[in-house]
CSV table of C-alpha atoms and ligand atoms in Angstrom, one decimal:
chain,number,residue,atom,x,y,z
A,1,UNK,CA,95.4,-21.8,-66.9
A,2,UNK,CA,92.1,-22.2,-64.6
A,3,UNK,CA,89.1,-21.2,-66.0
A,4,UNK,CA,86.7,-20.5,-63.0
A,5,UNK,CA,89.3,-19.6,-60.2
A,6,UNK,CA,86.3,-18.6,-58.0
A,7,UNK,CA,84.9,-21.9,-57.7
A,8,UNK,CA,88.0,-24.3,-58.7
A,9,UNK,CA,90.0,-22.8,-55.9
A,10,UNK,CA,87.3,-22.5,-53.5
A,11,UNK,CA,87.5,-23.2,-49.8
A,12,UNK,CA,86.5,-26.0,-48.4
A,13,UNK,CA,84.0,-24.6,-45.7
A,14,UNK,CA,82.7,-22.0,-48.8
A,15,UNK,CA,82.3,-25.1,-51.3
A,16,UNK,CA,80.2,-27.0,-48.5
A,17,UNK,CA,78.2,-24.0,-47.8
A,18,UNK,CA,77.4,-23.3,-51.8
A,19,UNK,CA,76.5,-27.1,-51.9
A,20,UNK,CA,74.3,-26.9,-49.2
A,21,UNK,CA,72.6,-23.9,-50.6
A,22,UNK,CA,72.3,-25.5,-53.9
A,23,UNK,CA,71.0,-29.1,-52.6
A,24,UNK,CA,68.3,-27.4,-50.6
A,25,UNK,CA,67.2,-25.6,-53.7
A,26,UNK,CA,67.3,-29.0,-55.9
A,27,UNK,CA,65.6,-30.8,-53.4
A,28,UNK,CA,62.7,-28.3,-53.4
A,29,UNK,CA,62.6,-28.8,-57.0
A,30,UNK,CA,62.0,-32.0,-57.7
A,31,UNK,CA,60.1,-32.3,-54.4
A,32,UNK,CA,57.4,-29.9,-55.7
A,33,UNK,CA,57.7,-31.0,-59.8
A,34,UNK,CA,58.5,-34.6,-59.8
A,35,UNK,CA,55.9,-37.2,-58.2
A,36,UNK,CA,58.5,-40.1,-58.1
A,37,UNK,CA,60.8,-38.1,-56.1
A,38,UNK,CA,57.9,-37.0,-53.6
A,39,UNK,CA,56.6,-40.2,-53.1
A,40,UNK,CA,60.1,-41.7,-52.6
A,41,UNK,CA,60.8,-38.9,-50.0
A,42,UNK,CA,58.0,-39.5,-48.4
A,43,UNK,CA,58.4,-43.0,-48.2
A,44,UNK,CA,62.0,-42.4,-46.8
A,45,UNK,CA,60.1,-40.1,-44.3
A,46,UNK,CA,62.1,-37.0,-45.4
A,47,UNK,CA,60.9,-33.4,-46.4
A,48,UNK,CA,62.9,-30.6,-47.7
A,49,UNK,CA,62.8,-28.9,-44.6
A,50,UNK,CA,65.3,-31.7,-43.2
A,51,UNK,CA,67.9,-30.3,-45.5
A,52,UNK,CA,69.7,-27.7,-44.2
A,53,UNK,CA,73.3,-28.3,-45.3
A,54,UNK,CA,74.9,-31.0,-47.7
A,55,UNK,CA,75.7,-33.1,-44.5
A,56,UNK,CA,72.1,-33.6,-44.9
A,57,UNK,CA,72.4,-35.4,-48.0
A,58,UNK,CA,72.7,-39.0,-46.3
A,59,UNK,CA,69.0,-38.6,-45.3
A,60,UNK,CA,68.1,-38.9,-48.9
A,61,UNK,CA,67.1,-42.0,-51.0
A,62,UNK,CA,69.0,-43.4,-53.7
A,63,UNK,CA,68.4,-43.5,-57.5
A,64,UNK,CA,69.5,-45.8,-59.8
A,65,UNK,CA,69.5,-46.7,-63.3
A,66,UNK,CA,66.5,-48.7,-63.1
A,67,UNK,CA,64.5,-45.9,-61.7
A,68,UNK,CA,65.3,-44.0,-65.1
A,69,UNK,CA,64.2,-47.1,-67.1
A,70,UNK,CA,61.2,-47.4,-64.8
A,71,UNK,CA,60.3,-43.7,-65.5
A,72,UNK,CA,61.0,-44.0,-69.1
A,73,UNK,CA,61.2,-41.6,-70.9
A,74,UNK,CA,60.0,-38.3,-69.1
A,75,UNK,CA,58.8,-39.4,-65.7
A,76,UNK,CA,61.8,-37.9,-64.1
A,77,UNK,CA,61.7,-34.8,-65.3
A,78,UNK,CA,61.4,-31.9,-63.1
A,79,UNK,CA,60.7,-29.0,-65.5
A,80,UNK,CA,57.9,-29.1,-68.0
A,81,UNK,CA,58.8,-29.8,-71.5
A,82,UNK,CA,58.3,-26.5,-72.6
A,83,UNK,CA,61.7,-25.8,-71.0
A,84,UNK,CA,63.6,-29.1,-72.1
A,85,UNK,CA,65.9,-27.9,-75.3
A,86,UNK,CA,67.5,-31.0,-75.6
A,87,UNK,CA,67.5,-34.9,-75.2
A,88,UNK,CA,70.1,-37.4,-74.7
A,89,UNK,CA,70.0,-40.9,-74.3
A,90,UNK,CA,72.5,-43.9,-73.0
A,91,UNK,CA,72.5,-47.2,-74.6
A,92,UNK,CA,72.6,-48.6,-71.4
A,93,UNK,CA,72.9,-52.7,-71.2
A,94,UNK,CA,69.5,-53.8,-72.4
A,95,UNK,CA,66.1,-52.9,-73.0
A,96,UNK,CA,65.0,-49.2,-73.3
A,97,UNK,CA,67.5,-46.7,-73.7
A,98,UNK,CA,68.0,-43.8,-70.7
A,99,UNK,CA,66.8,-40.7,-71.9
A,100,UNK,CA,67.6,-37.6,-70.1
A,101,UNK,CA,66.3,-33.9,-70.7
A,102,UNK,CA,67.9,-30.8,-70.4
A,103,UNK,CA,67.2,-26.9,-70.2
A,104,UNK,CA,69.0,-24.4,-71.6
A,105,UNK,CA,70.4,-23.5,-68.1
A,106,UNK,CA,71.4,-27.2,-68.1
A,107,UNK,CA,73.4,-26.9,-71.1
A,108,UNK,CA,75.1,-23.6,-69.8
A,109,UNK,CA,76.3,-25.5,-66.8
A,110,UNK,CA,77.4,-28.2,-69.4
A,111,UNK,CA,79.5,-26.2,-71.3
A,112,UNK,CA,81.1,-24.3,-68.2
A,113,UNK,CA,82.2,-27.5,-66.7
A,114,UNK,CA,83.6,-28.6,-70.2
A,115,UNK,CA,85.4,-25.3,-70.7
A,116,UNK,CA,87.2,-26.1,-67.2
A,117,UNK,CA,87.9,-29.2,-68.6
A,118,UNK,CA,89.7,-28.2,-71.9
A,119,UNK,CA,91.8,-25.2,-70.0
A,120,UNK,CA,93.1,-27.5,-67.6
A,121,UNK,CA,94.6,-29.4,-70.7
A,122,UNK,CA,96.1,-26.3,-71.6
A,123,UNK,CA,93.9,-25.5,-74.3
A,124,UNK,CA,92.5,-22.1,-75.5
A,125,UNK,CA,91.2,-19.8,-78.4
A,126,UNK,CA,94.1,-20.8,-80.3
A,127,UNK,CA,93.9,-24.1,-80.7
A,128,UNK,CA,91.8,-26.6,-83.2
A,129,UNK,CA,90.0,-29.9,-81.5
A,130,UNK,CA,88.8,-33.0,-83.6
A,131,UNK,CA,85.7,-34.0,-81.7
A,132,UNK,CA,85.9,-38.0,-82.6
A,133,UNK,CA,83.3,-39.4,-80.3
A,134,UNK,CA,80.0,-39.9,-81.8
A,135,UNK,CA,77.5,-37.0,-82.1
A,136,UNK,CA,74.0,-38.2,-81.8
A,137,UNK,CA,72.1,-39.4,-78.7
A,138,UNK,CA,75.4,-40.2,-77.1
A,139,UNK,CA,76.8,-37.0,-74.7
A,140,UNK,CA,80.2,-37.3,-75.7
A,141,UNK,CA,80.1,-35.4,-79.1
A,142,UNK,CA,78.0,-32.7,-78.8
A,143,UNK,CA,79.3,-32.4,-75.1
A,144,UNK,CA,83.0,-32.1,-76.0
A,145,UNK,CA,81.8,-29.7,-78.9
A,146,UNK,CA,80.3,-27.2,-76.9
A,147,UNK,CA,83.2,-27.0,-74.6
A,148,UNK,CA,85.5,-26.3,-77.7
A,149,UNK,CA,83.3,-23.4,-78.7
A,150,UNK,CA,82.9,-22.3,-75.1
A,151,UNK,CA,86.8,-21.5,-74.7
A,152,UNK,CA,86.6,-20.2,-78.1
A,153,UNK,CA,88.8,-22.6,-79.8
A,154,UNK,CA,88.1,-24.2,-83.1
A,155,UNK,CA,86.3,-27.5,-83.1
A,156,UNK,CA,86.3,-29.9,-86.3
A,157,UNK,CA,83.2,-32.0,-85.5
A,158,UNK,CA,84.2,-34.9,-87.1
A,159,UNK,CA,82.2,-37.6,-85.0
A,160,UNK,CA,83.6,-41.5,-84.8
A,161,UNK,CA,84.2,-43.4,-87.8
A,162,UNK,CA,85.7,-43.2,-91.3
A,163,UNK,CA,89.1,-43.3,-89.9
A,164,UNK,CA,91.2,-42.2,-93.1
A,165,UNK,CA,89.2,-38.9,-93.0
A,166,UNK,CA,89.9,-38.6,-89.4
A,167,UNK,CA,93.6,-38.8,-90.0
A,168,UNK,CA,93.6,-36.8,-93.0
A,169,UNK,CA,92.1,-33.8,-91.3
A,170,UNK,CA,94.0,-34.4,-88.1
A,171,UNK,CA,96.9,-33.9,-90.6
A,172,UNK,CA,95.7,-30.9,-92.9
A,173,UNK,CA,94.3,-28.9,-90.6
A,174,UNK,CA,97.0,-29.1,-87.8
A,175,UNK,CA,94.6,-30.6,-85.2
A,176,UNK,CA,96.5,-29.9,-81.7
A,177,UNK,CA,94.0,-32.1,-79.4
A,178,UNK,CA,91.7,-35.0,-80.1
A,179,UNK,CA,88.8,-35.9,-78.0
A,180,UNK,CA,88.1,-39.7,-78.4
A,181,UNK,CA,87.6,-42.8,-76.6
A,182,UNK,CA,91.1,-44.1,-75.3
A,183,UNK,CA,90.3,-47.5,-77.4
A,184,UNK,CA,89.3,-45.5,-80.6
A,185,UNK,CA,92.8,-43.0,-79.9
A,186,UNK,CA,94.6,-46.4,-80.0
A,187,UNK,CA,93.0,-47.7,-83.2
A,188,UNK,CA,93.8,-43.8,-84.7
A,189,UNK,CA,97.4,-44.3,-83.9
A,190,UNK,CA,98.2,-47.6,-85.3
A,191,UNK,CA,95.9,-46.6,-88.3
A,192,UNK,CA,98.2,-43.2,-88.6
A,193,UNK,CA,101.6,-45.5,-88.3
A,194,UNK,CA,100.1,-47.3,-91.2
A,195,UNK,CA,99.3,-44.2,-93.2
A,196,UNK,CA,101.0,-42.0,-95.8
A,197,UNK,CA,101.6,-39.0,-93.5
A,198,UNK,CA,104.8,-39.2,-91.5
A,199,UNK,CA,104.0,-38.6,-87.6
A,200,UNK,CA,106.3,-35.4,-87.4
A,201,UNK,CA,103.7,-33.9,-89.5
A,202,UNK,CA,101.0,-34.0,-87.1
A,203,UNK,CA,100.3,-31.0,-84.7
A,204,UNK,CA,98.7,-33.0,-82.0
A,205,UNK,CA,99.8,-32.6,-78.6
A,206,UNK,CA,96.7,-33.5,-76.5
A,207,UNK,CA,94.4,-36.2,-76.1
A,208,UNK,CA,91.2,-35.7,-74.3
A,209,UNK,CA,90.0,-39.1,-73.6
A,210,UNK,CA,87.4,-40.6,-71.7
A,211,UNK,CA,83.8,-42.7,-71.9
A,212,UNK,CA,85.4,-45.8,-71.1
A,213,UNK,CA,87.6,-47.0,-68.3
A,214,UNK,CA,91.5,-46.7,-69.2
A,215,UNK,CA,94.5,-47.6,-67.4
A,216,UNK,CA,97.9,-45.9,-66.8
A,217,UNK,CA,99.6,-48.5,-69.1
A,218,UNK,CA,97.1,-47.5,-71.9
A,219,UNK,CA,97.9,-43.9,-71.2
A,220,UNK,CA,101.4,-44.6,-71.5
A,221,UNK,CA,100.8,-46.5,-74.6
A,222,UNK,CA,98.9,-44.0,-76.4
A,223,UNK,CA,101.2,-41.2,-75.5
A,224,UNK,CA,104.3,-42.8,-77.0
A,225,UNK,CA,102.5,-43.8,-80.2
A,226,UNK,CA,100.9,-40.5,-80.7
A,227,UNK,CA,103.4,-38.3,-79.1
A,228,UNK,CA,101.0,-36.7,-77.1
A,229,UNK,CA,100.1,-36.1,-73.4
A,230,UNK,CA,96.8,-38.0,-72.7
A,231,UNK,CA,94.3,-36.6,-70.1
A,232,UNK,CA,91.4,-37.7,-68.7
A,233,UNK,CA,87.7,-36.6,-68.8
A,234,UNK,CA,84.8,-38.3,-67.3
A,235,UNK,CA,81.3,-38.0,-67.5
A,236,UNK,CA,77.9,-39.9,-67.6
A,237,UNK,CA,74.7,-39.5,-69.7
A,238,UNK,CA,72.3,-39.4,-66.4
A,239,UNK,CA,74.5,-36.7,-64.7
A,240,UNK,CA,75.4,-34.5,-67.4
A,241,UNK,CA,77.9,-36.2,-70.0
A,242,UNK,CA,81.7,-35.2,-70.4
A,243,UNK,CA,82.8,-32.7,-68.1
A,244,UNK,CA,81.7,-34.1,-64.5
A,245,UNK,CA,85.5,-34.4,-64.1
A,246,UNK,CA,88.5,-33.9,-65.5
A,247,UNK,CA,92.6,-34.1,-65.4
A,248,UNK,CA,94.6,-31.4,-64.4
A,249,UNK,CA,98.5,-30.9,-65.2
A,250,UNK,CA,99.4,-33.0,-62.4
A,251,UNK,CA,97.7,-35.8,-63.4
A,252,UNK,CA,97.3,-37.1,-59.9
A,253,UNK,CA,93.5,-37.7,-59.8
A,254,UNK,CA,90.3,-36.7,-61.9
A,255,UNK,CA,89.0,-33.2,-60.2
A,256,UNK,CA,85.2,-33.2,-60.1
A,257,UNK,CA,83.0,-30.3,-60.9
A,258,UNK,CA,81.6,-30.9,-57.2
A,259,UNK,CA,79.6,-27.1,-57.3
A,260,UNK,CA,77.4,-28.8,-59.9
A,261,UNK,CA,78.0,-32.8,-58.9
A,262,UNK,CA,78.4,-33.6,-55.4
A,263,UNK,CA,80.0,-37.0,-55.2
A,264,UNK,CA,80.1,-39.6,-52.4
A,265,UNK,CA,81.1,-43.0,-52.2
A,266,UNK,CA,79.4,-45.9,-50.7
A,267,UNK,CA,79.6,-49.4,-50.1
A,268,UNK,CA,77.9,-50.7,-52.9
A,269,UNK,CA,76.2,-53.6,-50.8
A,270,UNK,CA,75.2,-51.7,-47.5
A,271,UNK,CA,74.7,-48.6,-49.3
A,272,UNK,CA,76.6,-47.0,-46.2
A,273,UNK,CA,79.2,-44.4,-47.0
A,274,UNK,CA,82.7,-45.7,-46.9
A,275,UNK,CA,85.8,-44.4,-44.7
A,276,UNK,CA,87.1,-41.0,-46.2
A,277,UNK,CA,89.7,-42.2,-49.0
A,278,UNK,CA,88.5,-46.0,-49.1
A,279,UNK,CA,86.8,-47.4,-52.3
A,280,UNK,CA,83.8,-48.0,-53.3
A,281,UNK,CA,80.8,-47.0,-55.6
A,282,UNK,CA,80.4,-43.3,-56.9
A,283,UNK,CA,77.6,-41.5,-56.1
A,284,UNK,CA,76.5,-38.2,-57.6
A,285,UNK,CA,73.8,-35.5,-56.8
A,286,UNK,CA,73.3,-32.9,-59.6
A,287,UNK,CA,73.2,-29.8,-57.4
A,288,UNK,CA,71.7,-27.2,-60.4
A,289,UNK,CA,70.3,-29.2,-62.9
A,290,UNK,CA,66.8,-28.2,-64.0
A,291,UNK,CA,65.6,-30.7,-66.6
A,292,UNK,CA,66.3,-34.1,-64.7
A,293,UNK,CA,67.9,-33.5,-61.2
A,294,UNK,CA,69.0,-36.9,-59.8
A,295,UNK,CA,69.8,-37.0,-56.2
A,296,UNK,CA,72.1,-39.8,-55.3
A,297,UNK,CA,72.4,-41.5,-58.3
A,298,UNK,CA,74.4,-44.5,-58.1
A,299,UNK,CA,76.7,-44.6,-60.9
A,300,UNK,CA,78.2,-48.2,-60.3
A,301,UNK,CA,81.5,-47.0,-61.0
A,302,UNK,CA,84.5,-47.8,-58.4
A,303,UNK,CA,86.8,-45.7,-57.2
A,304,UNK,CA,87.8,-43.3,-54.1
A,305,UNK,CA,88.0,-39.7,-53.6
A,306,UNK,CA,91.1,-37.6,-52.5
A,307,UNK,CA,90.2,-34.3,-50.6
A,308,UNK,CA,93.7,-33.0,-50.3
A,309,UNK,CA,94.4,-29.6,-52.2
A,310,UNK,CA,95.8,-30.1,-55.6
A,311,UNK,CA,99.4,-28.6,-56.3
A,312,UNK,CA,97.7,-27.2,-59.3
A,313,UNK,CA,96.2,-25.1,-56.9
A,314,UNK,CA,92.6,-26.2,-57.3
A,315,UNK,CA,90.7,-27.2,-54.3
A,316,UNK,CA,88.0,-29.6,-56.5
A,317,UNK,CA,87.4,-32.9,-55.1
A,318,UNK,CA,89.6,-35.5,-57.1
A,319,UNK,CA,88.5,-39.0,-57.6
A,320,UNK,CA,91.0,-42.1,-58.6
A,321,UNK,CA,91.3,-43.5,-62.2
A,322,UNK,CA,88.1,-45.7,-62.6
A,323,UNK,CA,88.6,-49.2,-61.7
A,324,UNK,CA,85.8,-50.4,-63.5
A,325,UNK,CA,82.0,-50.4,-62.9
A,326,UNK,CA,80.6,-52.8,-60.5
A,327,UNK,CA,78.8,-54.8,-63.3
A,328,UNK,CA,82.2,-55.3,-65.2
A,329,UNK,CA,83.5,-57.2,-62.5
A,330,UNK,CA,83.6,-61.2,-63.5
A,331,UNK,CA,83.6,-63.5,-60.9
A,332,UNK,CA,85.8,-66.7,-62.4
A,333,UNK,CA,85.7,-69.7,-60.2
A,334,UNK,CA,84.7,-67.2,-57.4
A,335,UNK,CA,87.7,-64.5,-57.7
A,336,UNK,CA,86.6,-61.1,-58.8
A,337,UNK,CA,88.2,-60.1,-62.0
A,338,UNK,CA,87.9,-56.5,-63.6
A,339,UNK,CA,89.0,-55.9,-67.3
A,340,UNK,CA,91.0,-53.4,-66.2
A,341,UNK,CA,93.4,-55.6,-64.6
A,342,UNK,CA,93.8,-57.5,-67.6
A,343,UNK,CA,94.6,-54.3,-69.7
A,344,UNK,CA,97.1,-52.8,-66.7
A,345,UNK,CA,99.4,-56.3,-67.2
A,346,UNK,CA,99.1,-56.3,-71.0
A,347,UNK,CA,99.9,-52.6,-71.4
A,348,UNK,CA,103.4,-53.2,-69.6
A,349,UNK,CA,104.2,-56.1,-71.9
A,350,UNK,CA,106.3,-55.5,-74.9
A,351,UNK,CA,105.7,-58.5,-76.5
A,352,UNK,CA,102.0,-57.8,-76.9
A,353,UNK,CA,99.8,-55.3,-78.5
A,354,UNK,CA,97.2,-53.7,-75.9
A,355,UNK,CA,94.1,-55.4,-77.4
A,356,UNK,CA,92.4,-58.3,-75.7
A,357,UNK,CA,89.2,-60.0,-75.6
A,358,UNK,CA,88.1,-62.1,-72.5
A,359,UNK,CA,85.7,-65.2,-72.8
A,360,UNK,CA,84.1,-66.7,-69.9
A,361,UNK,CA,82.0,-69.8,-70.1
A,362,UNK,CA,80.9,-72.9,-67.9
A,363,UNK,CA,82.1,-76.1,-69.0
A,364,UNK,CA,81.2,-79.0,-66.8
A,365,UNK,CA,80.1,-76.9,-63.8
A,366,UNK,CA,83.9,-75.4,-64.3
A,367,UNK,CA,84.1,-71.8,-65.3
A,368,UNK,CA,86.6,-71.3,-68.1
A,369,UNK,CA,88.6,-68.2,-68.5
A,370,UNK,CA,90.3,-67.7,-71.9
A,371,UNK,CA,92.1,-64.4,-73.0
A,372,UNK,CA,93.1,-63.5,-76.6
A,373,UNK,CA,95.9,-61.3,-76.9
A,374,UNK,CA,97.2,-60.0,-79.6
A,375,UNK,CA,101.2,-60.4,-80.4
A,376,UNK,CA,103.1,-57.6,-81.5
A,377,UNK,CA,104.7,-57.4,-85.2
A,378,UNK,CA,108.4,-58.7,-84.8
A,379,UNK,CA,107.5,-61.2,-82.0
A,380,UNK,CA,105.0,-63.1,-83.9
A,381,UNK,CA,106.6,-66.4,-84.6
A,382,UNK,CA,106.1,-69.7,-86.6
A,383,UNK,CA,108.4,-71.3,-84.1
A,384,UNK,CA,106.1,-73.3,-81.5
A,385,UNK,CA,108.7,-73.1,-78.5
A,386,UNK,CA,108.7,-69.2,-78.8
A,387,UNK,CA,105.0,-69.0,-78.7
A,388,UNK,CA,104.4,-71.7,-76.0
A,389,UNK,CA,107.0,-70.0,-73.7
A,390,UNK,CA,105.1,-66.2,-74.6
A,391,UNK,CA,101.8,-67.5,-73.7
A,392,UNK,CA,103.2,-69.0,-70.6
A,393,UNK,CA,104.4,-65.9,-69.6
A,394,UNK,CA,101.4,-63.5,-70.3
A,395,UNK,CA,99.4,-66.1,-68.1
A,396,UNK,CA,101.7,-66.0,-65.3
A,397,UNK,CA,101.8,-62.2,-65.5
A,398,UNK,CA,98.2,-61.9,-65.5
A,399,UNK,CA,98.3,-64.8,-62.7
A,400,UNK,CA,100.1,-62.6,-60.3
A,401,UNK,CA,97.6,-59.7,-60.5
A,402,UNK,CA,94.4,-61.2,-60.7
A,403,UNK,CA,95.2,-64.6,-58.9
A,404,UNK,CA,93.8,-66.9,-61.4
A,405,UNK,CA,95.3,-68.3,-64.5
A,406,UNK,CA,93.6,-67.8,-67.5
A,407,UNK,CA,94.0,-69.8,-70.9
A,408,UNK,CA,96.1,-67.3,-73.4
A,409,UNK,CA,95.4,-67.6,-76.8
A,410,UNK,CA,97.6,-65.7,-79.1
A,411,UNK,CA,96.4,-64.1,-82.2
A,412,UNK,CA,98.2,-62.3,-84.9
A,413,UNK,CA,98.6,-58.6,-85.1
A,414,UNK,CA,95.7,-56.9,-86.0
A,415,UNK,CA,93.5,-59.9,-85.5
A,416,UNK,CA,91.1,-58.6,-83.0
A,417,UNK,CA,88.1,-55.8,-83.7
A,418,UNK,CA,89.2,-52.3,-83.1
A,419,UNK,CA,86.4,-50.1,-81.7
A,420,UNK,CA,85.4,-46.7,-82.7
A,421,UNK,CA,83.4,-45.8,-79.8
A,422,UNK,CA,83.6,-47.7,-76.4
A,423,UNK,CA,85.9,-51.1,-76.6
A,424,UNK,CA,83.8,-54.1,-75.9
A,425,UNK,CA,86.4,-56.6,-74.0
A,426,UNK,CA,84.5,-59.2,-72.8
A,427,UNK,CA,81.9,-61.9,-73.6
A,428,UNK,CA,80.4,-64.1,-70.6
A,429,UNK,CA,78.8,-66.9,-72.0
A,430,UNK,CA,77.4,-67.8,-68.8
A,431,UNK,CA,74.8,-65.4,-68.6
A,432,UNK,CA,73.2,-67.6,-71.5
A,433,UNK,CA,73.4,-70.6,-70.1
A,434,UNK,CA,70.4,-71.3,-66.8
A,435,UNK,CA,72.5,-73.5,-64.6
B,1,ADP,P1,76.4,-46.4,-70.8
B,1,ADP,O1,76.3,-46.7,-69.4
B,1,ADP,O2,75.5,-46.6,-72.0
B,1,ADP,O3,77.8,-46.2,-71.2
B,1,ADP,P2,77.3,-43.2,-70.9
B,1,ADP,O4,77.7,-43.2,-72.4
B,1,ADP,O5,76.9,-42.4,-70.1
B,1,ADP,O6,76.5,-44.6,-70.5
B,1,ADP,O7,78.5,-44.1,-70.4
B,1,ADP,C1,79.3,-43.3,-68.8
B,1,ADP,C2,79.8,-44.5,-68.3
B,1,ADP,O8,81.2,-44.5,-69.0
B,1,ADP,C3,80.3,-44.0,-66.7
B,1,ADP,O9,79.9,-44.4,-65.6
B,1,ADP,C4,81.9,-44.8,-66.5
B,1,ADP,O10,81.4,-46.2,-66.2
B,1,ADP,C5,82.2,-44.8,-68.0
B,1,ADP,N1,83.2,-43.6,-68.1
B,1,ADP,C6,82.7,-42.5,-68.6
B,1,ADP,N2,84.2,-41.6,-68.7
B,1,ADP,C7,84.9,-42.4,-68.1
B,1,ADP,C8,86.8,-42.2,-68.0
B,1,ADP,N3,86.9,-40.9,-67.7
B,1,ADP,N4,86.9,-43.2,-67.0
B,1,ADP,C9,86.5,-44.5,-66.6
B,1,ADP,N5,85.2,-44.5,-67.2
B,1,ADP,C10,84.4,-43.4,-67.7
B,2,ZN,ZN1,94.8,-30.4,-59.8
């Protein structure tokens, strides 16, 4: 099923025309209502009259997370405060959070985007959806919540935490779909396996997972453990929240709601657009936002775009699964390492659980690279020989993928901390040292 066929299956020419009209409008809006944008555009020597089609977007300057920090809290609003009906914030990494303001119309766009996602997952008004993303300043909870209401489904506003109660509700109420971070879904799957409820008694069929990068291996793992089909949902606070992108039943990329959020991929070092289909940093311009439109916002997320029409019938551009964020990348002894690469290896090995924790340090001017990996029940052994062999195997498999041999520390089942929101899988101690 398709929620908004007119837009989701629009021809490329029509879409570009629509994007052009909307871009022109949003550029006018920020230019006339938001001082920092006007200044930035004047410095770049570009005025709203220079924007005639979507191709002209490259004339506009970029915006970044830093801009949102610099103009904290409301300096980038393009609507008067009287029009702002909701505020959200993203934790960011350090220091001040990033604040965004939304108008009524922004909320309407958000729930439209969310409805497209849920419809693509096969959900409708007869379905019960448990939202286990955190409710509050984080966009996950309220964003998914509005989407369920918009399709006329039944929402259970669980928020995160209280795992036993989550399981009880899921079981007793006949929940069909679970919206959560993939890492929390994995945690719930384990908790269900250890609970008093047999898995066959659950009605759960669909996972709505996002808010952090996850690999195909992780998908298969969760699908197997919960007996469901797991779909990707993508979003970020600055642009909107969950619903910027979604997977359809073909699951060969994440469709982007490009009539509202225009994507580009750039080389993150040079800022130049990459060749079509090439990987780089994802950049979004919000085409219809009123409260805090963002033009050419650099997400730091790494992916590539796929413009061919999808077999589902949608023409909305797709992006490949996010490899990680530029800021997630660890440079260890000169080698680029992404946590998602480690995840992809770990998830294919039957002896270990899909849980790991990377610690990087610098000792005597040499980077150390340690990964704690949880051994599966049944494979954990008191026999040294067996454990050493397993350790070597894991280290070897990881080396084949990242090109660097890690020091593997095997830990017993359930040793590593589980996450109820976004997983934290890296400790880089080098950032605390000034050498
Ligand atoms: P924060 O920057 O505090 O994490 P957000 O909650 O807005 O703020 O998180 C948005 C980021 O989460 C995205 O830029 C992306 O890195 C990640 N993310 C969200 N959804 C997905 C997804 N489906 N796949 C991969 N990464 C995702
Ligand atoms: Zn599709």
